[in-house]
mmCIF file of C-alpha atoms in Angstrom:
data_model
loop_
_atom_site.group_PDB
_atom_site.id
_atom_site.type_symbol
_atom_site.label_atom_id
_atom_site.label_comp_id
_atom_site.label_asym_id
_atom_site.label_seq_id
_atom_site.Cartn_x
_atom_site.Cartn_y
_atom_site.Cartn_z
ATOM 1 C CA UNK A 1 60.428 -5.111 21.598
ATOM 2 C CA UNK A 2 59.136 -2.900 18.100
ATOM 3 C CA UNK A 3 58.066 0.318 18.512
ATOM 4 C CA UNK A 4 54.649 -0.739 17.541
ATOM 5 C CA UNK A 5 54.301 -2.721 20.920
ATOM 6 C CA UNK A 6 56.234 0.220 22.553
ATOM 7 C CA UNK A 7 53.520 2.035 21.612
ATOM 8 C CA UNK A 8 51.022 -0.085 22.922
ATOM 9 C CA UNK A 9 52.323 -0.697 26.587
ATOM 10 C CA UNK A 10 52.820 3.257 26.532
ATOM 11 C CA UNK A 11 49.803 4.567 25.411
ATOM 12 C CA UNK A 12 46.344 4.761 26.660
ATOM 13 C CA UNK A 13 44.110 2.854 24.855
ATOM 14 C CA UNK A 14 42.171 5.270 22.291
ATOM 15 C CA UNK A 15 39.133 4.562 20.522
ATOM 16 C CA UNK A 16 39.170 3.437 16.523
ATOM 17 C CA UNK A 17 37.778 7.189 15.526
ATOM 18 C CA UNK A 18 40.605 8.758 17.712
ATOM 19 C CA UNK A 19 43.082 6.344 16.668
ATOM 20 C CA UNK A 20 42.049 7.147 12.963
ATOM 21 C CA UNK A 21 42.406 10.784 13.838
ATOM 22 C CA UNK A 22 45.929 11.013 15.040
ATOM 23 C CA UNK A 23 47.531 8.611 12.807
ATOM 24 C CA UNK A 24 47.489 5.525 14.790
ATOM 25 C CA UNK A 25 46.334 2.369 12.422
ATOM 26 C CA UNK A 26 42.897 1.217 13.908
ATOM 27 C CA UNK A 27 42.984 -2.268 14.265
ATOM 28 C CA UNK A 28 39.766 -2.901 12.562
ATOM 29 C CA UNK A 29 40.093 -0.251 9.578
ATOM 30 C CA UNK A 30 38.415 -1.890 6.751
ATOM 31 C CA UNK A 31 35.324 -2.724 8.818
ATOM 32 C CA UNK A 32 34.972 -0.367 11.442
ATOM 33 C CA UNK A 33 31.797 2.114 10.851
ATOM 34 C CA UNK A 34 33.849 5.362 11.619
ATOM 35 C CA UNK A 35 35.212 5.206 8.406
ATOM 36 C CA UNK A 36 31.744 5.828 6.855
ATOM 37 C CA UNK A 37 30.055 7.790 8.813
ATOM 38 C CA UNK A 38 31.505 11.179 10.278
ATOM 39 C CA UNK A 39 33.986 13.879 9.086
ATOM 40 C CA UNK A 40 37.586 13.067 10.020
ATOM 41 C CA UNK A 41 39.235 15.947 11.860
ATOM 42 C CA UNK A 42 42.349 15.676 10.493
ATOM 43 C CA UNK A 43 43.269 14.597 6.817
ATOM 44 C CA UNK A 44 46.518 12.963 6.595
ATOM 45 C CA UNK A 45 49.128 14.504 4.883
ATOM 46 C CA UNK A 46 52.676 13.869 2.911
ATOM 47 C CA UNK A 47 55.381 15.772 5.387
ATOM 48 C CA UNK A 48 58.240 14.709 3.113
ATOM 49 C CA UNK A 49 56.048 16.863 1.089
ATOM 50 C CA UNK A 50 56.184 19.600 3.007
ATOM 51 C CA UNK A 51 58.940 22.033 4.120
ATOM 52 C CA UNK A 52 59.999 22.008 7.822
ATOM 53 C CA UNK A 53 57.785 24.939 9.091
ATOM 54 C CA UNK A 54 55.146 22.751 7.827
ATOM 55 C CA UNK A 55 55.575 19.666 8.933
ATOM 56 C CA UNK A 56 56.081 21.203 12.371
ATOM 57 C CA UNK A 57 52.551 23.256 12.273
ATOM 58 C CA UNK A 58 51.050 19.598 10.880
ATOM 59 C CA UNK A 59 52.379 18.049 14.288
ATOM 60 C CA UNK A 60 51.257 20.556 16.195
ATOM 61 C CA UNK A 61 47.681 20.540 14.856
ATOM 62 C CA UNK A 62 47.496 16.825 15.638
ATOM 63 C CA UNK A 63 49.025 17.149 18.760
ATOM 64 C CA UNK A 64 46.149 19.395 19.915
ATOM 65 C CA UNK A 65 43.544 17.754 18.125
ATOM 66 C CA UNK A 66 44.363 14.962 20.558
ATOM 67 C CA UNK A 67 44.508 16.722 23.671
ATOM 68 C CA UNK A 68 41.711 18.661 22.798
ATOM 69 C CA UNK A 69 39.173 16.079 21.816
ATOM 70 C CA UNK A 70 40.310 13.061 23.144
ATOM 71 C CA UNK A 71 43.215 12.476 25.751
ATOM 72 C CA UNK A 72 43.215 15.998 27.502
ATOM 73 C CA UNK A 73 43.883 13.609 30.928
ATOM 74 C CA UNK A 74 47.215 11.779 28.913
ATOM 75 C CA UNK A 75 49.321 15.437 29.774
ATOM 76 C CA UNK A 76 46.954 16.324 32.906
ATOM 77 C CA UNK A 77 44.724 18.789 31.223
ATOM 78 C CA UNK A 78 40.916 19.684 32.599
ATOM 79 C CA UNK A 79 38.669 20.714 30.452
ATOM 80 C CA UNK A 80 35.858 22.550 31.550
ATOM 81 C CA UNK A 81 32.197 21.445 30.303
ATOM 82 C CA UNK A 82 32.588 23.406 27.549
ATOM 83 C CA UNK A 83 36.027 21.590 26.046
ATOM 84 C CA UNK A 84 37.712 25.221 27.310
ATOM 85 C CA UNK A 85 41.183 24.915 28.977
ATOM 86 C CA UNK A 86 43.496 27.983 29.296
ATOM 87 C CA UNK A 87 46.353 28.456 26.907
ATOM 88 C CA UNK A 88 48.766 28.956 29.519
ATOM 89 C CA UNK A 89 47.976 26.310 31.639
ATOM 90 C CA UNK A 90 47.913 23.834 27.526
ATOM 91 C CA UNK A 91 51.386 24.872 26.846
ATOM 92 C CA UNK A 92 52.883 24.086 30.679
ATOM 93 C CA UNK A 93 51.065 21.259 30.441
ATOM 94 C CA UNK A 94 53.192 20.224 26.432
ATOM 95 C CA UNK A 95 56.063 21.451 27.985
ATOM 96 C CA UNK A 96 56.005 19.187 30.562
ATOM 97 C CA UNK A 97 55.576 16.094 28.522
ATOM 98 C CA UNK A 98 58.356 16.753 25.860
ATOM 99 C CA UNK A 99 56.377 18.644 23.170
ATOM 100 C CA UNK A 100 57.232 22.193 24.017
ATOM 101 C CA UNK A 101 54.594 24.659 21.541
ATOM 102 C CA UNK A 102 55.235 28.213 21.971
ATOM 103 C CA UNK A 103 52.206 30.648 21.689
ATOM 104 C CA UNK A 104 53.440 32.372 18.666
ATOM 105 C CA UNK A 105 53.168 28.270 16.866
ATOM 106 C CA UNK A 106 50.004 28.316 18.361
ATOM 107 C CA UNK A 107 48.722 30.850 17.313
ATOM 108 C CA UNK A 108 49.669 30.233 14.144
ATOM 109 C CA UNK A 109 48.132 26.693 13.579
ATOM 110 C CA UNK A 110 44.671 28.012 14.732
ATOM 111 C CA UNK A 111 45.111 31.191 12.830
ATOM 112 C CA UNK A 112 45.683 28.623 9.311
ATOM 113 C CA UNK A 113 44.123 25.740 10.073
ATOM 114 C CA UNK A 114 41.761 25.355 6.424
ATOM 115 C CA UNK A 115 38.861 23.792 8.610
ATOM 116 C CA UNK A 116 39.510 25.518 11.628
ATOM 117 C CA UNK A 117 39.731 23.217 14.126
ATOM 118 C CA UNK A 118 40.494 25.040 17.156
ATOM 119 C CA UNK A 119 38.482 28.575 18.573
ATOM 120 C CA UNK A 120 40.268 30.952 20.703
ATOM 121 C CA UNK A 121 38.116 33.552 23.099
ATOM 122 C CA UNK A 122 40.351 35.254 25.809
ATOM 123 C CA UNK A 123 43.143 32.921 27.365
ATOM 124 C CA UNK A 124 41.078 30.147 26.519
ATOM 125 C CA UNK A 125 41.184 27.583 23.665
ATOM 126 C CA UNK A 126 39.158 24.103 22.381
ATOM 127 C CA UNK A 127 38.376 22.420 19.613
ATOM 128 C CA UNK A 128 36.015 23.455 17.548
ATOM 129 C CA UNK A 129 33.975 20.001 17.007
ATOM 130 C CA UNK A 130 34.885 16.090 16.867
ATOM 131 C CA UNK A 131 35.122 15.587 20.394
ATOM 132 C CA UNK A 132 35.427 11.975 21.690
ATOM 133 C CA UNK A 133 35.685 13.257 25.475
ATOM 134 C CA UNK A 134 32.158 14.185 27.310
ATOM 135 C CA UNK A 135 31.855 18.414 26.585
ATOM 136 C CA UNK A 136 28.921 20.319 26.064
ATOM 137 C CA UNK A 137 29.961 22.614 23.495
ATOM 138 C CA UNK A 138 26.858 24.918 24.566
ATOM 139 C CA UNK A 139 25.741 25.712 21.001
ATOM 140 C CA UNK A 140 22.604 26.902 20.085
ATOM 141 C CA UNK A 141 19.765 25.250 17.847
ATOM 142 C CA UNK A 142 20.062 26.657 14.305
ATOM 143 C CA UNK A 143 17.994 25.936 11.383
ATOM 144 C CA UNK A 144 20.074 24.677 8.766
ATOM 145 C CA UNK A 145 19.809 24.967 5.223
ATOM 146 C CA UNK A 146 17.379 22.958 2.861
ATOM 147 C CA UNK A 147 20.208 20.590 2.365
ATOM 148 C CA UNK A 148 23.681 19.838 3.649
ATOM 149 C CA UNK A 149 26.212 17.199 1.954
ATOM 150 C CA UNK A 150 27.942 14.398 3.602
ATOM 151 C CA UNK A 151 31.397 13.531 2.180
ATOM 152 C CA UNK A 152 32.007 9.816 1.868
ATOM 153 C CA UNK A 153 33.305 6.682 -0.352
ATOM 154 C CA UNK A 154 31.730 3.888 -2.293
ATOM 155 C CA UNK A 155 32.301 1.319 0.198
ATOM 156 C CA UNK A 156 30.667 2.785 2.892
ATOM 157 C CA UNK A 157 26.872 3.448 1.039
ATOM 158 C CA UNK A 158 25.923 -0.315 2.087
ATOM 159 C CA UNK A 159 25.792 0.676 5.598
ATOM 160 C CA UNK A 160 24.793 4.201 5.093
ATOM 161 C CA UNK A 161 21.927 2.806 3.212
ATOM 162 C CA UNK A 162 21.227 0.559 5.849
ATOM 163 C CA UNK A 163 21.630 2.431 9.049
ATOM 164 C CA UNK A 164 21.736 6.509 7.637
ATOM 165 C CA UNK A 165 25.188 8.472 9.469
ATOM 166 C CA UNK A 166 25.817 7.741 13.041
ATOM 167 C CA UNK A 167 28.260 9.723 15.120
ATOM 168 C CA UNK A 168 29.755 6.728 16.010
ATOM 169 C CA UNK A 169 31.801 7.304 19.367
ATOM 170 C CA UNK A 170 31.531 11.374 18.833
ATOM 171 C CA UNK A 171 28.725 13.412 19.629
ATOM 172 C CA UNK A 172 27.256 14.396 16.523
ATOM 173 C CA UNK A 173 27.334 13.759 12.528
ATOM 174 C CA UNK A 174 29.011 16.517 11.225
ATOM 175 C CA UNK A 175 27.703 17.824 7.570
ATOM 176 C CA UNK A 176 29.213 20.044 5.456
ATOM 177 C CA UNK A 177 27.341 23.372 3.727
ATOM 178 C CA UNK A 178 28.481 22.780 0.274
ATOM 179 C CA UNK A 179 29.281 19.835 -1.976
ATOM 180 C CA UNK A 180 32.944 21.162 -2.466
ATOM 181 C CA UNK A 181 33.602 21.128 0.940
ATOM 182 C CA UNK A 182 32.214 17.629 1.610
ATOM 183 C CA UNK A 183 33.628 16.207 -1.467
ATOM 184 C CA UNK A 184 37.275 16.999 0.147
ATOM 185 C CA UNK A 185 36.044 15.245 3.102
ATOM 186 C CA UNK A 186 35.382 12.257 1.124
ATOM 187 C CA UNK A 187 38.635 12.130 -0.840
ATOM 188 C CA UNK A 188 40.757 11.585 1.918
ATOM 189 C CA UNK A 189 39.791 7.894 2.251
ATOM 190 C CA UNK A 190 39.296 7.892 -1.906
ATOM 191 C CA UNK A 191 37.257 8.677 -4.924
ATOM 192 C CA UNK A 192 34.980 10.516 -2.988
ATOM 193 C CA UNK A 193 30.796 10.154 -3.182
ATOM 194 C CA UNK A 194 28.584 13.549 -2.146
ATOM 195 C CA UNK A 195 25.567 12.477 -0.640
ATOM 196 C CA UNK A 196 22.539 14.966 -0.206
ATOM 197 C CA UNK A 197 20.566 15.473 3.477
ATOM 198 C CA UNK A 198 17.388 16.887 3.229
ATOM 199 C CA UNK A 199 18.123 19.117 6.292
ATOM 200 C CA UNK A 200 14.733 21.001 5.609
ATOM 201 C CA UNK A 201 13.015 18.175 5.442
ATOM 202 C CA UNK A 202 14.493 16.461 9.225
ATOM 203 C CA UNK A 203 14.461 19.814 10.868
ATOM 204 C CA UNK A 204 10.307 20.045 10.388
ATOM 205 C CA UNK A 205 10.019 17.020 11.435
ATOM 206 C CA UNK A 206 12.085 18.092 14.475
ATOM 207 C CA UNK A 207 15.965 16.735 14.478
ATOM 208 C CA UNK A 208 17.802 19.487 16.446
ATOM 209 C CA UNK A 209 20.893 21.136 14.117
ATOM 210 C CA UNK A 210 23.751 23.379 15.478
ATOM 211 C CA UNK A 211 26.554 25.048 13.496
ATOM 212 C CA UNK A 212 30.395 25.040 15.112
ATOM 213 C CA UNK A 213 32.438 27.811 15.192
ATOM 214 C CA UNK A 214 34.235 26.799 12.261
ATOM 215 C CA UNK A 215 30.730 25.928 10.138
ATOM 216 C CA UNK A 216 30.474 22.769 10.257
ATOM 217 C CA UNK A 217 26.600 21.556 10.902
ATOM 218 C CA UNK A 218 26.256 18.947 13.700
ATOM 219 C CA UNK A 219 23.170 16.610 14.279
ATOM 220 C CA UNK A 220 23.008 13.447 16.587
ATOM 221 C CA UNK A 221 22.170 10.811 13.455
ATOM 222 C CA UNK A 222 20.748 11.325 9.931
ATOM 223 C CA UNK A 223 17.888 8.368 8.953
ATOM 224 C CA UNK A 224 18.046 6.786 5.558
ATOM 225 C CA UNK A 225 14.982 8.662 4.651
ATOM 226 C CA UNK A 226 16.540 11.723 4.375
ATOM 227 C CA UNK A 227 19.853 10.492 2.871
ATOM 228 C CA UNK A 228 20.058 11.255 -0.973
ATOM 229 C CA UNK A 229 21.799 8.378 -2.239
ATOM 230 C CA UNK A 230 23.449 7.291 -5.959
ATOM 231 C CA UNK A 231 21.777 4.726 -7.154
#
């Protein structure tokens, strides 16, 4: 049997935005809404590209992205309702499953991480945002800028148009506070289009915004109406 149906009977069955996430092919790509709509968490990179150290602090970051936000039960983990789990009890729990991390590598990915995906406080880590597991990431309401920018590509606008950003199978959009930022969120599925949300405008008329640790703006679904789009 190929190690794509290996793969299969082996692991748990993921959603498309996890899949997406962690590098396994969704078996709907071209059509499924995820790909339009919300801020992958993890861009996908070129290891042969990259020198060792690198490649091995790019596996690691995806390795706890998916623990973190979406299979923390696949190596036994607990989160609490907050997405918190203890670093000790993490990196018995990769040891035991055949991805050893030590806490210096650890450390390091959440210490250069460029969107900073992961928050440590104590013993404790999580992810920052993206989760596709139920959490409560406990932040409070903030009032967001006049307007925040949504990173995406041509062939999603159709559908943005029609139905504004969804979170899809996460728990909020997630918007970025600058046009550079979102713009790199849009090239890594291709020539990337900046759309403009009239946060002002949505927070008046009383849509609830909260801002990760790592900045990134999180609402539960943007209307059309407040979607700036080309065109």
């Amino acid at each position: 049997m190929g190690r794509a149906a290996d793969r299969a009977l082996t692991e748990p069955a993921l959603t498309e935005c996890a899949r997406k996430e962690i590098g396994v092919p969704c078996a709907s790509a071209a059509r499924h809404p995820c790909a339009m709509t919300h801020t992958p968490q993890e861009p996908p990179h070129d290891d042969a590209r990259l020198l060792p150290d690198d490649r091995r602090t790019v596996k690691v970051s995806k390795y706890l992205s998916k623990h973190l936000r979406h299979q923390p039960e696949r190596i036994g983990l607990a989160l609490d309702p907050n997405g918190w789990v203890e670093i000790d009890v993490l990196l018995r729990a990769a040891a035991a499953h055949r991805f050893p991390i030590t806490r210096a590598e650890l450390d390091h990915v959440v210490a250069t991480n460029d969107k900073r995906r992961f928050a440590v406080e104590g013993g404790r880590i999580r992810a920052s945002q993206g989760h596709t597991v139920a959490v409560d990431l406990d932040l409070p309401p903030a009032e967001p800028p006049a307007y925040l920018y949504h990173g995406t590509v041509a062939r999603s606008l159709d559908a943005i148009r029609a139905e504004g950003l969804r979170p899809m199978d996460r728990h909020h959009v997630h918007l970025s506070p600058d046009r550079e930022t979102a713009g790199r969120v849009g090239a890594r599925r291709g020539r990337p289009v900046v759309l403009s949300v009239d946060a002002g405008a949505m927070h008046r008329a009383g849509h609830v915004f909260h801002v990760s640790a790592n900045g990134v703006w999180l609402t539960g679904a943007v209307p059309p109406r407040y979607i700036r789009l080309p065109g």
